[in-house]
Coordinates of C-alpha atoms in Angstrom, one line a residue:
M1112 CA -23.8 35.5 -0.7
Y1113 CA -25.0 39.1 -2.1
R1114 CA -23.5 42.7 -0.5
M1115 CA -25.8 45.2 0.4
I1116 CA -24.9 49.1 1.3
V1117 CA -27.9 50.6 2.3
V1118 CA -27.2 55.0 2.4
D1119 CA -29.0 57.7 3.5
D1120 CA -28.5 60.2 6.6
E1121 CA -31.7 59.2 8.2
A1122 CA -31.0 56.7 10.3
W1123 CA -35.6 55.8 10.3
I1124 CA -35.0 54.9 6.9
R1125 CA -31.7 52.6 6.9
E1126 CA -34.4 51.2 9.7
R1127 CA -37.2 50.6 7.3
L1128 CA -34.7 49.2 4.3
V1129 CA -32.8 46.7 6.1
H1130 CA -34.9 44.7 8.7
T1131 CA -38.0 45.2 7.2
I1132 CA -37.6 44.3 3.5
D1133 CA -36.5 40.5 3.2
W1134 CA -33.2 40.3 1.1
G1135 CA -32.6 37.0 2.0
K1136 CA -34.8 35.6 -0.8
L1137 CA -33.3 37.7 -3.5
G1138 CA -29.4 35.7 -1.8
I1139 CA -27.9 39.0 -0.3
G1140 CA -26.3 37.8 2.9
F1141 CA -24.7 41.2 4.0
L1142 CA -26.2 44.3 4.5
H1143 CA -23.5 47.5 5.6
E1144 CA -25.5 51.1 6.4
A1145 CA -23.7 54.5 6.1
T1146 CA -25.2 57.8 7.1
C1147 CA -23.5 59.5 4.1
G1148 CA -21.8 59.2 0.4
E1149 CA -18.5 59.2 2.4
E1150 CA -18.9 57.3 4.7
A1151 CA -19.8 54.8 2.7
L1152 CA -17.6 55.0 -0.6
A1153 CA -14.2 54.4 2.6
L1154 CA -17.0 51.3 3.4
A1155 CA -17.6 50.1 -0.2
G1156 CA -13.5 49.6 -0.1
E1157 CA -13.2 47.8 3.0
V1158 CA -16.4 45.3 2.3
R1159 CA -16.7 45.5 -2.0
P1160 CA -20.5 45.1 -2.4
D1161 CA -22.5 44.4 -4.7
L1162 CA -25.1 46.4 -5.1
I1163 CA -25.3 50.1 -3.5
L1164 CA -29.1 51.5 -2.7
T1165 CA -28.5 55.6 -1.2
D1166 CA -29.7 58.9 -1.3
I1167 CA -29.3 61.6 -3.3
R1168 CA -28.8 64.9 -0.2
M1169 CA -26.8 63.8 2.3
P1170 CA -24.1 65.8 3.9
R1171 CA -20.3 65.9 3.4
M1172 CA -21.0 63.8 -0.2
D1173 CA -23.7 63.5 -1.9
G1174 CA -25.5 60.4 -3.4
L1175 CA -24.3 61.8 -7.3
E1176 CA -20.5 62.3 -6.1
L1177 CA -20.5 58.5 -4.8
I1178 CA -21.8 57.4 -7.3
K1179 CA -19.1 59.1 -9.4
R1180 CA -16.1 58.7 -7.0
L1181 CA -17.3 55.0 -7.1
K1182 CA -16.4 55.1 -11.0
E1183 CA -13.0 56.5 -10.2
Q1184 CA -12.1 54.0 -7.8
R1185 CA -13.4 50.8 -10.1
L1186 CA -15.7 49.7 -7.5
D1187 CA -17.9 48.3 -9.7
A1188 CA -21.1 48.1 -7.9
K1189 CA -24.4 48.7 -8.8
V1190 CA -26.5 51.5 -7.5
V1191 CA -29.7 52.2 -7.5
I1192 CA -30.2 56.2 -6.6
I1193 CA -33.6 56.4 -4.0
S1194 CA -35.0 60.3 -3.3
G1195 CA -37.8 62.1 -2.2
F1196 CA -36.8 64.1 -5.4
S1197 CA -39.1 63.5 -8.4
D1198 CA -35.9 66.9 -10.5
F1199 CA -35.3 65.2 -14.0
E1200 CA -32.4 66.8 -14.3
Y1201 CA -31.7 64.3 -11.2
A1202 CA -32.5 61.4 -12.3
K1203 CA -30.5 62.2 -15.9
K1204 CA -27.4 63.0 -14.1
A1205 CA -27.9 59.9 -11.8
L1206 CA -28.2 57.2 -14.7
S1207 CA -25.7 59.7 -16.5
L1208 CA -23.1 58.9 -14.1
G1209 CA -24.1 55.5 -14.3
A1210 CA -26.8 54.4 -12.1
S1211 CA -28.2 51.2 -12.5
D1212 CA -32.7 52.3 -11.5
Y1213 CA -34.1 55.6 -10.0
I1214 CA -37.1 55.0 -7.8
L1215 CA -38.7 57.9 -6.4
K1216 CA -39.7 57.7 -2.3
P1217 CA -42.5 56.5 -0.8
V1218 CA -41.5 53.6 -2.3
E1219 CA -42.8 50.5 -2.1
D1220 CA -41.0 46.8 -0.5
D1221 CA -42.5 44.8 -3.7
D1222 CA -40.7 47.8 -5.9
L1223 CA -37.8 47.8 -4.7
L1224 CA -37.4 44.1 -4.5
D1225 CA -38.3 43.8 -8.7
V1226 CA -35.7 46.2 -9.4
V1227 CA -32.9 45.6 -7.3
A1228 CA -33.4 41.8 -8.2
R1229 CA -33.8 42.6 -11.8
C1230 CA -30.0 44.4 -10.9
L1231 CA -28.6 41.2 -9.2
E1232 CA -29.8 39.3 -12.9
Q1233 CA -27.8 41.5 -14.7
I1234 CA -24.6 41.0 -12.2
E1235 CA -25.0 37.1 -13.3
T1236 CA -25.4 38.5 -16.8
E1237 CA -22.9 40.2 -16.7
R1238 CA -20.1 37.4 -14.4
Q1239 CA -21.0 35.1 -16.9
K1240 CA -19.6 36.8 -19.4
E1241 CA -16.4 37.7 -18.1
A1242 CA -16.9 34.2 -17.1
L1243 CA -16.9 33.1 -20.7
L1244 CA -14.1 35.4 -21.6
K1245 CA -11.7 34.1 -18.4
K1246 CA -11.7 30.5 -20.1
A1247 CA -11.6 32.3 -23.9
D1248 CA -8.2 33.9 -23.2
D1249 CA -7.1 30.8 -20.1
Q1250 CA -7.8 28.3 -23.7
V1251 CA -6.0 31.4 -25.7
N1252 CA -2.5 31.5 -23.2
K1253 CA -2.4 28.3 -22.6
R1254 CA -2.4 27.4 -26.3
L1255 CA -0.1 30.2 -26.7
P1256 CA 3.5 28.7 -26.1
L1257 CA 2.8 25.1 -29.2
L1258 CA 1.5 28.1 -31.1
K1259 CA 4.9 29.8 -30.6
E1260 CA 6.7 26.5 -30.8
M1261 CA 5.2 25.2 -34.0
L1262 CA 5.8 29.0 -35.6
F1263 CA 9.3 28.7 -35.2
S1264 CA 9.2 24.9 -35.7
K1265 CA 8.3 26.3 -39.4
L1266 CA 10.6 29.5 -39.7
I1267 CA 13.7 27.3 -38.6
M1268 CA 12.8 24.8 -41.6
G1269 CA 12.1 27.9 -44.1
H1270 CA 8.4 27.4 -44.5
K1271 CA 6.9 30.9 -44.7
P1272 CA 4.3 31.3 -47.2
D1273 CA 2.9 34.3 -46.0
E1274 CA 4.9 37.3 -45.2
P1275 CA 3.2 39.7 -43.3
K1276 CA 0.7 37.3 -42.0
L1277 CA 3.9 36.1 -40.1
R1278 CA 5.0 39.4 -39.1
E1279 CA 1.8 40.0 -37.7
A1280 CA 2.1 37.2 -35.1
L1281 CA 5.7 37.3 -34.3
N1282 CA 3.6 40.8 -33.2
D1283 CA 0.8 39.0 -31.3
F1284 CA 3.4 37.3 -29.3
G1285 CA 5.6 40.3 -28.2
L1286 CA 8.9 39.4 -30.0
K1287 CA 10.6 41.8 -31.2
N1288 CA 12.0 41.8 -34.1
K1289 CA 14.0 45.4 -35.7
G1290 CA 17.9 46.0 -35.2
L1291 CA 18.0 43.2 -33.2
R1292 CA 20.9 40.2 -34.2
H1293 CA 19.2 36.5 -33.4
A1294 CA 21.4 33.6 -33.1
C1295 CA 20.3 30.0 -34.0
L1296 CA 21.4 27.6 -31.5
V1297 CA 20.4 24.4 -30.8
L1298 CA 21.3 21.8 -28.1
Q1299 CA 20.9 17.8 -28.5
V1300 CA 21.5 15.4 -25.5
P1301 CA 23.6 12.5 -26.8
E1302 CA 22.3 9.2 -26.1
P1303 CA 24.2 8.2 -23.1
E1304 CA 26.3 4.2 -24.4
A1305 CA 28.6 5.1 -20.4
F1306 CA 25.6 4.2 -18.4
P1307 CA 23.8 0.5 -18.0
P1308 CA 20.8 0.7 -19.0
E1309 CA 19.0 1.2 -15.6
N1310 CA 20.9 4.2 -15.0
K1311 CA 20.9 6.1 -17.7
P1312 CA 20.0 9.2 -17.8
D1313 CA 16.1 10.2 -19.1
A1314 CA 16.5 11.8 -22.3
N1315 CA 13.2 13.4 -22.1
F1316 CA 13.3 14.9 -18.5
T1317 CA 17.4 16.3 -20.0
Q1318 CA 15.0 17.6 -21.9
F1319 CA 12.8 19.7 -19.7
V1320 CA 15.6 21.1 -17.8
L1321 CA 17.4 21.9 -21.1
R1322 CA 14.1 24.1 -21.7
N1323 CA 14.0 26.2 -17.5
L1324 CA 17.2 26.9 -17.0
L1325 CA 17.4 28.4 -21.2
R1326 CA 13.7 30.4 -20.0
D1327 CA 16.1 31.4 -16.3
F1328 CA 18.9 32.6 -18.9
L1329 CA 18.0 34.1 -22.0
P1330 CA 17.2 37.2 -20.0
N1331 CA 20.3 38.4 -19.9
V1332 CA 21.7 37.8 -22.9
C1333 CA 18.6 37.8 -24.9
E1334 CA 15.6 40.0 -25.9
N1335 CA 13.2 37.9 -27.3
E1336 CA 12.5 34.4 -25.2
I1337 CA 11.7 31.6 -27.7
V1338 CA 13.3 28.2 -26.7
F1339 CA 11.4 25.3 -27.6
A1340 CA 12.0 21.5 -28.8
H1341 CA 11.9 19.6 -32.2
A1342 CA 12.3 16.8 -32.3
D1343 CA 15.1 15.2 -30.1
E1344 CA 16.8 18.7 -29.8
V1345 CA 16.2 21.7 -27.9
V1346 CA 16.3 25.1 -30.6
C1347 CA 17.1 28.7 -28.9
I1348 CA 16.6 31.8 -30.0
V1349 CA 18.7 34.2 -28.9
S1350 CA 18.3 38.0 -30.2
S1351 CA 20.6 40.5 -29.3
F1352 CA 21.2 44.7 -29.9
E1353 CA 24.8 43.2 -29.7
E1354 CA 27.2 42.6 -32.4
D1355 CA 28.1 39.1 -33.9
D1356 CA 31.2 38.1 -32.4
A1357 CA 29.2 39.8 -28.8
L1358 CA 26.5 37.6 -29.4
A1359 CA 28.1 34.3 -30.0
R1360 CA 29.9 34.6 -27.3
A1361 CA 27.3 35.6 -25.2
C1362 CA 26.0 32.6 -25.7
L1363 CA 28.4 30.1 -25.7
T1364 CA 29.1 31.8 -21.6
M1365 CA 26.1 31.0 -21.9
F1366 CA 25.6 27.1 -23.0
E1367 CA 28.7 26.3 -20.4
D1368 CA 26.8 27.3 -18.0
I1369 CA 24.1 25.6 -18.2
R1370 CA 26.0 22.3 -19.9
K1371 CA 27.9 22.3 -16.0
I1372 CA 24.4 22.6 -13.9
V1373 CA 22.6 20.0 -17.2
H1374 CA 25.8 17.2 -16.0
K1375 CA 25.9 17.8 -11.9
I1376 CA 21.5 17.2 -12.5
V1377 CA 21.7 14.2 -14.4
G1378 CA 24.7 13.5 -15.3
S1379 CA 24.0 13.5 -19.8
A1380 CA 26.9 15.4 -21.7
V1381 CA 25.5 18.4 -23.9
I1382 CA 26.1 19.7 -27.8
I1383 CA 25.6 22.4 -29.7
G1384 CA 25.6 24.1 -32.6
L1385 CA 25.1 28.1 -33.3
G1386 CA 24.6 29.9 -36.1
G1387 CA 25.4 32.6 -37.9
A1388 CA 23.9 36.0 -36.5
V1389 CA 20.5 37.5 -39.2
G1390 CA 18.6 40.4 -38.6
D1391 CA 15.4 39.2 -38.9
L1392 CA 13.3 36.4 -37.7
L1393 CA 11.8 35.6 -41.0
D1394 CA 15.0 34.2 -41.9
I1395 CA 15.9 32.1 -39.1
S1396 CA 16.5 29.1 -40.8
V1397 CA 19.8 30.2 -42.6
S1398 CA 20.7 30.3 -38.8
Y1399 CA 19.4 26.8 -38.1
R1400 CA 21.2 25.0 -40.8
Q1401 CA 24.4 26.3 -40.3
A1402 CA 24.2 24.8 -36.5
K1403 CA 22.8 21.9 -37.6
Q1404 CA 25.9 22.0 -39.5
M1405 CA 28.0 23.0 -36.5
L1406 CA 26.3 19.4 -35.3
L1407 CA 26.5 17.2 -38.5
H1408 CA 30.7 17.9 -37.9
G1409 CA 30.9 18.8 -33.5
Y1410 CA 32.8 21.8 -33.9
L1411 CA 31.5 22.7 -30.3
D1412 CA 30.2 19.0 -29.2
T1413 CA 31.2 18.8 -25.4
G1414 CA 32.2 15.1 -24.8
R1415 CA 31.8 13.0 -27.2
G1416 CA 34.8 14.6 -30.0
K1417 CA 35.5 13.1 -33.9
E1418 CA 32.4 10.4 -32.6
T1419 CA 29.9 13.0 -34.3
R1420 CA 27.9 11.6 -36.8
T1421 CA 28.7 12.8 -40.2
A1422 CA 27.2 13.6 -43.2
T1423 CA 27.2 10.4 -45.5
G1424 CA 26.1 11.8 -49.2
P1425 CA 23.0 13.2 -50.5
N1426 CA 20.1 11.6 -48.2
K1427 CA 16.9 12.8 -50.1
T1428 CA 14.6 11.4 -47.5
R1429 CA 16.6 12.2 -44.7
G1430 CA 16.3 15.5 -45.4
Y1431 CA 12.9 15.7 -46.7
R1432 CA 11.9 14.7 -43.2
L1433 CA 13.1 17.8 -41.5
Y1434 CA 11.9 20.0 -43.7
D1435 CA 8.0 18.5 -44.7
T1436 CA 7.5 16.8 -41.3
E1437 CA 7.7 19.4 -38.0
A1438 CA 4.0 20.5 -39.8
L1439 CA 2.8 17.5 -39.4
I1440 CA 4.2 16.4 -35.7
N1441 CA 3.0 19.6 -33.9
H1442 CA -0.3 19.0 -34.9
I1443 CA 0.1 15.7 -33.5
R1444 CA 1.4 17.4 -30.2
V1445 CA -1.2 19.8 -30.0
G1446 CA -3.4 16.7 -30.5
N1447 CA -5.8 18.6 -33.4
K1448 CA -6.6 15.5 -35.7
A1449 CA -8.1 16.5 -38.8
V1450 CA -5.4 19.5 -38.6
A1451 CA -2.8 16.4 -39.1
L1452 CA -4.2 14.4 -41.5
A1453 CA -5.3 17.5 -43.2
S1454 CA -1.0 17.8 -43.8
L1455 CA -0.8 14.5 -44.1
D1456 CA -2.2 14.6 -47.1
Q1457 CA -0.4 17.2 -48.7
I1458 CA 2.3 16.0 -47.8
V1459 CA 2.0 12.7 -49.7
W1460 CA 0.1 15.2 -52.6
E1461 CA 3.3 17.7 -53.2
N1462 CA 5.8 13.5 -53.3
R1463 CA 3.7 12.0 -55.5
S1464 CA 6.7 11.3 -57.9
I1465 CA 8.3 9.3 -55.1
R1466 CA 8.5 5.6 -55.3
P1467 CA 6.8 4.0 -53.1
I1468 CA 9.7 2.5 -51.7
D1469 CA 11.0 6.5 -50.8
L1470 CA 7.0 6.9 -49.1
K1471 CA 7.9 3.9 -47.0
F1472 CA 11.4 5.4 -45.5
I1473 CA 9.7 8.1 -45.5
Y1474 CA 7.2 7.3 -43.0
I1475 CA 9.6 5.0 -41.0
D1476 CA 11.3 8.9 -39.8
I1477 CA 7.9 10.4 -39.9
V1478 CA 6.4 6.8 -36.8
N1479 CA 9.4 7.2 -35.3
S1480 CA 9.7 10.9 -34.3
L1481 CA 5.6 10.6 -33.8
V1482 CA 6.4 8.2 -30.9
R1483 CA 9.0 9.6 -29.3
T1484 CA 6.6 12.8 -29.0
A1485 CA 4.1 11.6 -28.5
V1486 CA 5.6 8.5 -25.8
E1487 CA 7.4 11.1 -23.7
G1488 CA 8.7 8.1 -21.7
S1489 CA 10.3 4.5 -21.5
G1490 CA 6.9 3.0 -19.6
A1491 CA 4.5 4.6 -22.0
A1492 CA 6.8 3.3 -24.1
K1493 CA 7.0 -0.6 -22.7
D1494 CA 2.2 0.4 -23.8
F1495 CA 3.3 1.5 -27.8
S1496 CA 5.9 -1.6 -28.5
N1497 CA 2.6 -3.8 -29.6
F1498 CA 1.4 -0.6 -31.5
C1499 CA 4.6 -0.2 -33.1
L1500 CA 5.4 -3.7 -34.0
H1501 CA 1.9 -4.1 -35.8
F1502 CA 2.3 -0.9 -37.8
F1503 CA 6.2 -1.8 -39.6
E1504 CA 4.1 -5.3 -40.1
L1505 CA 0.9 -3.5 -41.8
L1506 CA 4.8 -1.3 -43.8
Q1507 CA 6.2 -3.7 -45.0
Q1508 CA 2.8 -5.5 -46.2
S1509 CA 2.3 -2.1 -48.5
Q1510 CA 3.4 -2.1 -51.8
S1511 CA 1.7 1.4 -52.9
T1512 CA 1.3 5.6 -52.4
D1513 CA -2.3 5.3 -51.1
E1514 CA -1.8 2.1 -48.7
I1515 CA 0.8 3.3 -47.3
H1516 CA -1.2 7.0 -47.1
G1517 CA -4.3 5.2 -45.7
L1518 CA -1.4 3.8 -43.3
L1519 CA -0.5 6.7 -41.9
G1520 CA -3.2 8.4 -41.5
D1521 CA -5.2 5.3 -38.5
T1522 CA -1.6 5.6 -37.1
I1523 CA -1.3 9.5 -36.4
T1524 CA -5.4 8.6 -35.0
K1525 CA -4.1 6.5 -32.8
I1526 CA -0.6 8.5 -31.5
I1527 CA -3.1 11.5 -30.8
D1528 CA -5.4 8.9 -28.8
F1529 CA -2.3 7.5 -26.4
L1530 CA -1.5 11.3 -26.9
E1531 CA -4.1 12.4 -24.5
H1532 CA -3.5 9.5 -21.6
S1533 CA 0.5 11.2 -21.8
Q1534 CA 0.8 14.4 -21.3
S1535 CA 1.2 15.0 -17.8
K1536 CA 4.5 12.4 -17.7
K1537 CA 7.3 15.6 -17.9
R1538 CA 6.1 16.6 -15.3
R1539 CA 5.2 14.0 -13.2
K1540 CA 9.0 13.1 -13.9
V1541 CA 10.1 16.6 -12.3
I1542 CA 6.9 15.3 -9.3
E1543 CA 8.8 11.9 -8.7
K1544 CA 12.9 13.7 -8.5
A1545 CA 10.8 16.2 -5.9
L1546 CA 9.8 13.0 -3.4
E1547 CA 12.9 11.1 -3.6
Y1548 CA 14.7 14.8 -2.6
M1549 CA 11.9 15.2 0.4
E1550 CA 11.9 11.9 1.8
L1551 CA 16.4 12.4 2.1
H1552 CA 16.3 15.8 3.3
Y1553 CA 13.1 15.5 4.7
S1554 CA 14.6 16.5 7.8
E1555 CA 16.4 20.1 6.6
E1556 CA 15.9 23.3 6.3
L1557 CA 13.8 21.8 3.5
N1558 CA 10.4 25.2 1.9
L1559 CA 9.3 25.4 -1.4
N1560 CA 11.7 27.8 -2.8
T1561 CA 14.9 25.3 -1.6
V1562 CA 13.2 22.6 -3.3
A1563 CA 12.3 24.3 -6.8
E1564 CA 15.3 25.7 -7.0
R1565 CA 16.8 22.6 -6.5
F1566 CA 15.0 21.6 -10.7
Y1567 CA 15.8 25.3 -11.7
L1568 CA 11.6 25.9 -11.1
N1569 CA 10.3 29.2 -10.4
A1570 CA 8.5 28.2 -7.1
S1571 CA 4.3 30.0 -8.2
Y1572 CA 5.1 26.8 -11.4
F1573 CA 6.1 24.2 -9.7
S1574 CA 3.6 24.7 -6.4
K1575 CA 1.0 24.3 -9.1
I1576 CA 2.3 21.2 -10.9
F1577 CA 3.2 20.0 -7.5
K1578 CA -0.8 20.3 -6.5
E1579 CA -2.4 19.0 -9.2
E1580 CA 0.1 15.4 -9.5
L1581 CA -0.9 14.9 -6.4
G1582 CA -4.3 16.9 -4.7
V1583 CA -2.6 18.2 -2.2
S1584 CA -0.1 21.0 -1.8
Y1585 CA 3.4 21.0 -0.6
T1586 CA 3.0 22.8 2.7
K1587 CA 0.3 19.8 3.6
Y1588 CA 2.1 17.1 2.2
L1589 CA 5.4 18.0 3.3
M1590 CA 3.7 18.8 7.1
E1591 CA 2.2 15.0 6.4
F1592 CA 5.6 13.2 5.5
R1593 CA 7.6 14.9 8.3
V1594 CA 4.0 13.7 11.3
N1595 CA 3.9 10.2 9.6
K1596 CA 8.3 9.7 9.8
A1597 CA 8.3 11.1 13.4
A1598 CA 5.2 8.2 13.8
E1599 CA 7.1 5.6 12.9
L1600 CA 9.9 6.8 15.4
M1601 CA 8.6 6.9 17.7
S1602 CA 8.6 3.7 18.3
D1603 CA 11.9 4.1 19.8
P1604 CA 11.5 4.9 23.7
T1605 CA 15.0 6.2 23.5
L1606 CA 14.4 9.2 21.9
K1607 CA 13.2 12.0 23.6
I1608 CA 10.1 13.7 22.1
Y1609 CA 12.6 16.8 21.4
E1610 CA 15.1 14.5 19.6
I1611 CA 12.2 13.3 16.9
S1612 CA 11.4 16.8 16.9
H1613 CA 14.1 17.5 15.6
R1614 CA 15.4 14.3 13.7
V1615 CA 11.9 15.6 10.9
G1616 CA 12.7 19.0 10.7
Y1617 CA 10.9 20.3 13.2
E1618 CA 12.9 23.2 15.6
D1619 CA 10.7 24.8 17.3
V1620 CA 8.8 21.7 19.8
Q1621 CA 6.0 23.3 20.4
Y1622 CA 5.3 24.0 17.0
F1623 CA 6.0 20.2 15.9
T1624 CA 3.3 18.9 19.1
K1625 CA 0.7 21.0 17.2
M1626 CA 1.4 19.8 13.9
F1627 CA 1.9 15.9 14.5
K1628 CA -1.8 16.6 16.8
S1629 CA -3.4 18.3 13.7
I1630 CA -2.2 15.2 11.4
K1631 CA -2.6 12.9 14.0
G1632 CA -6.5 13.2 16.2
V1633 CA -3.8 13.0 19.4
T1634 CA 0.1 15.1 21.6
P1635 CA 3.3 13.3 19.9
G1636 CA 2.8 12.4 24.6
Q1637 CA -0.5 11.2 24.0
Y1638 CA 0.5 8.9 21.0
R1639 CA 3.2 6.9 22.6
E1640 CA 1.3 6.5 25.1
K1641 CA -0.9 4.6 22.5
I1642 CA 1.4 2.6 20.5
R1643 CA 2.7 1.0 23.9

């Protein structure tokens, strides 16, 4: 329903405009009156009208000054002037100030309804445009993290074909570059061999926790926020005005804090590689390669000693995968089939001299990475196992480059289709763990911030994903859970109502009674009587 204010210093005119015209048929359901511009301005701030019908000459503040002040205060109402003065200068000034129309008194009801209807059409058109712009902005904002991740996945691999465009992209992402030193920090979660299979920490969940922790710690040591998943590792680029030694010390201190927290939450070790600092984000591949070398030789290994995998000499297949397939993997993450298949075509075209047997090993590496990227969890991995087996059987039968090329194209299409059903698994894991925590601690103080902080998440974000996953707000879920627990305890006649209230987390018995009745429809005492 639309809101409208009628402004005139003559009561009989206001009465006529408000009470004798059928505004309801235009969808105007809220009508307000004001005797002058000053009163109308104050009222507009309260009710936020869609439309204002106003006279020009009024005491204290006239209609023209009202239009001006509405504009200053960003009160976006359509204003229609209804005046007994036919002076062209008045009309000209009113329209220049932003009035939608200027009507001379006396005005016929139908004429006024037509003018107002046109204004409402303009309002609807503007709202639709705003909705479309907001939708476009939301879509862009939703894609920004992935686009940023894709950009840096290419940069760390040394892909920078068009430096001016890349520098423009850095500016678009709001990243600082000039005058800073940038170091690449690579974090990996080693295979937790010490755990029995049924109790192994979820590597994807651990990676998810790592990224959130890094985003919390980075503002203290860093000018940018660049954190992203890259195959089976988490990459963080630390940008600082500090000297290189101080920057390295800050990174290692931050890592030590994160390592302890991750071990406490999920029981996993974390290993890192830290590259030397560079003076330009476009050269970050140098730091990334150094960080990978440190990981390879175990220089900054924590918890694995010298068991870190070592280099086995030149391996063109391994290097090829690291250098050329990350863009392809990221296109699959985004779900862009056309671009992913074009990226595959480019890989094949650039490596036509490679023997089919070499391509087989390269493609096995690619498919393994894509399956890990697409599946995001052990349950989905089981669903995907039959497809993987079928793929490798077909791969063994393929002998030519073209056959393997076509096979992988079909595989990418299937993985992208599967990916559409697997995007929410990481955050669902967080919610599952949150529910487990709530079930164990529901008798304690358990507000939204407490649970969000337990999993190192922003409270607003946690609230949003909780409602999206469960279809109910955190507060309502907790209230219903506690009330249901209380209902179970009602069958124990030795427990008094206030004891049950305390056991389910409500110190205030009256508040508990109110919540119980809102869920069960009866008071706790009445409920107990019913189940006896």
